[in-house]
Amino acid sequence: MDENSRTFLQQKSTGDVLLGLIVYKLCTYQWLVEAAPHLIAFSEKIGLEKVVYWIIKKTFFQHFCGGETPEECLEVMERLSAIGMNAILDLSVEADEDTGTMSFERLEENADFILSKTKHSLETAAKGARAGAFAAVKVTALAPPELLLRLNQTISALSKAFHKYQNNGKIDGQSFRKIVDEILPQPATETQRRQRDAILSRIDLLDFIEYTKLLNLHSPDRDLWWTGNDFAGSGALMAKRDLEAYDRLIGRMDEICSMAKRLGAGVMIDAEQSYFQEAIDHVALNMQAKYNQRIPEEEHQTPTVYNTYQMYTKAALSKLEVDVERAHRENFAFAAKLVRGAYMVSERKRALENHYPSPIQDTIQDTHASYNQGVKFLLTKLHEHQVHTGEALTASTAPIVFMVATHNRESVILTIQEMERQGVLPRSGVVHFGQLFAMKDQLSTALARNGYSIYKYLPYGHIQDVIPYLIRRAQENSAVLGDVGHERALMAIEIKDRLLGSKRSVVITSASHTETAPSVANGATSVSTDPSSGAADMSAGVAETA
């Protein structure tokens, strides 16, 4: 990829390029990003929110979002499809711990409302000009936060108990019985006690995957373990009301995933804060086990459900390894999106206030290493599958399909080079790339033109819902938003050339020096039809700008 190519601007009007230039410049002002929530809140207090929202809608919203409804996103999806890109429709709603005065019942009603909007999003994604579009799903919007916190605490308690008693990665029957006595409700009847004892007596050794499968809240034997004498007590990890709410959450996810499978669309389950993440992973893995099953009769069926791994967490790599093994044992396709993470500031602040170790990597270098190791691990597994089976990789047969969701050029380079080294072809459909809509478009365009699968995250929704979401992302990713200096320079040159009718392009050789060069006809660059050659050219070209 030529670092000075302006191909990514060809499909944009002069007005759009100018708007992008202005918005990118504003995003470099850290004080503005930090002050934005307070300015919006103040405007609401004095009755000027309509004016402020109008300004936002005509600038940041118009640049970074697809519209207010899924239908408004269709035009954007068609434009993306025309340049070889796909979309992930993202209804920008989520929840946090603080739900104000909303009752549990009202939160359940709101979850049903979000369910209907998510299904609408899926239907729209399936109508897109390009097959294989996704709808993003936030589990926190589909259940009361109180339930997710309880579920998260329950799963964490089970994990801690296993690691307390494990020896060489396994626990014996006696240790398992201790965990049952310490954590789960006591049997309510003699029949329930005998049924538990019958299972306990047969246990020799359990590893972590076997242990969590046995005590899975989504298993047919759930009531045997999770109901009992103190089931409704305040000390129970999951009370009766919690399990009933859990079943409603699973029901909503079933509706979404079954619709996606029927429509041929994908469900991208987003990662969220660490105090919800164990619960989200639990839901995602259970949906994958059901909807990503490798069934011989469905030989052309690609994975439906993707889970997201935040590689800036210290536990991410080991979790990735465990879940790949879990998918292998249970015969479902492991489908994942790898991100660095979007809650670093809030996670560290919460850990400090509540006196527990931060779950986030200590340095940015550690985060980069974790992310790149995750990519290498998955590509190595794909290579091993090819060697073992002697079959070419396809999205409908590979044990792993994943998305490298990053704006980091070095990670993109590494992925391309590893794909080539491990014999994973771009056309196989087992590795995708992902970036936010209107972010790093030069990189996205280069990937698409070289035959790689590229998705753009396309947020939409009403202003009052989307803007707080984008502000949080801007605060957490200000370095990303500010790291567009080179693209801003290219956009400025593009506007100048269009206004002056220039037939010569300007090549940027450094931050302070430019020189003229003959322009390429229509701004186009040649694209190799040889996948391996494309990979080599692409990685070499990107490396020039690293």
Short mmCIF file of C-alpha atoms in Angstrom, two decimals, residues 32 60 94 170 339 372 498:
data_model
loop_
_atom_site.label_atom_id
_atom_site.label_comp_id
_atom_site.label_asym_id
_atom_site.label_seq_id
_atom_site.Cartn_x
_atom_site.Cartn_y
_atom_site.Cartn_z
CA LEU A 32 -12.80 19.24 23.82
CA PHE A 60 -19.53 14.21 14.36
CA GLU A 94 -25.72 -0.26 26.45
CA LYS A 170 -7.42 -30.59 37.57
CA VAL A 339 -9.87 -5.92 20.03
CA ASN A 372 -0.31 -9.91 18.55
CA ARG A 498 -10.31 19.42 -6.46
#
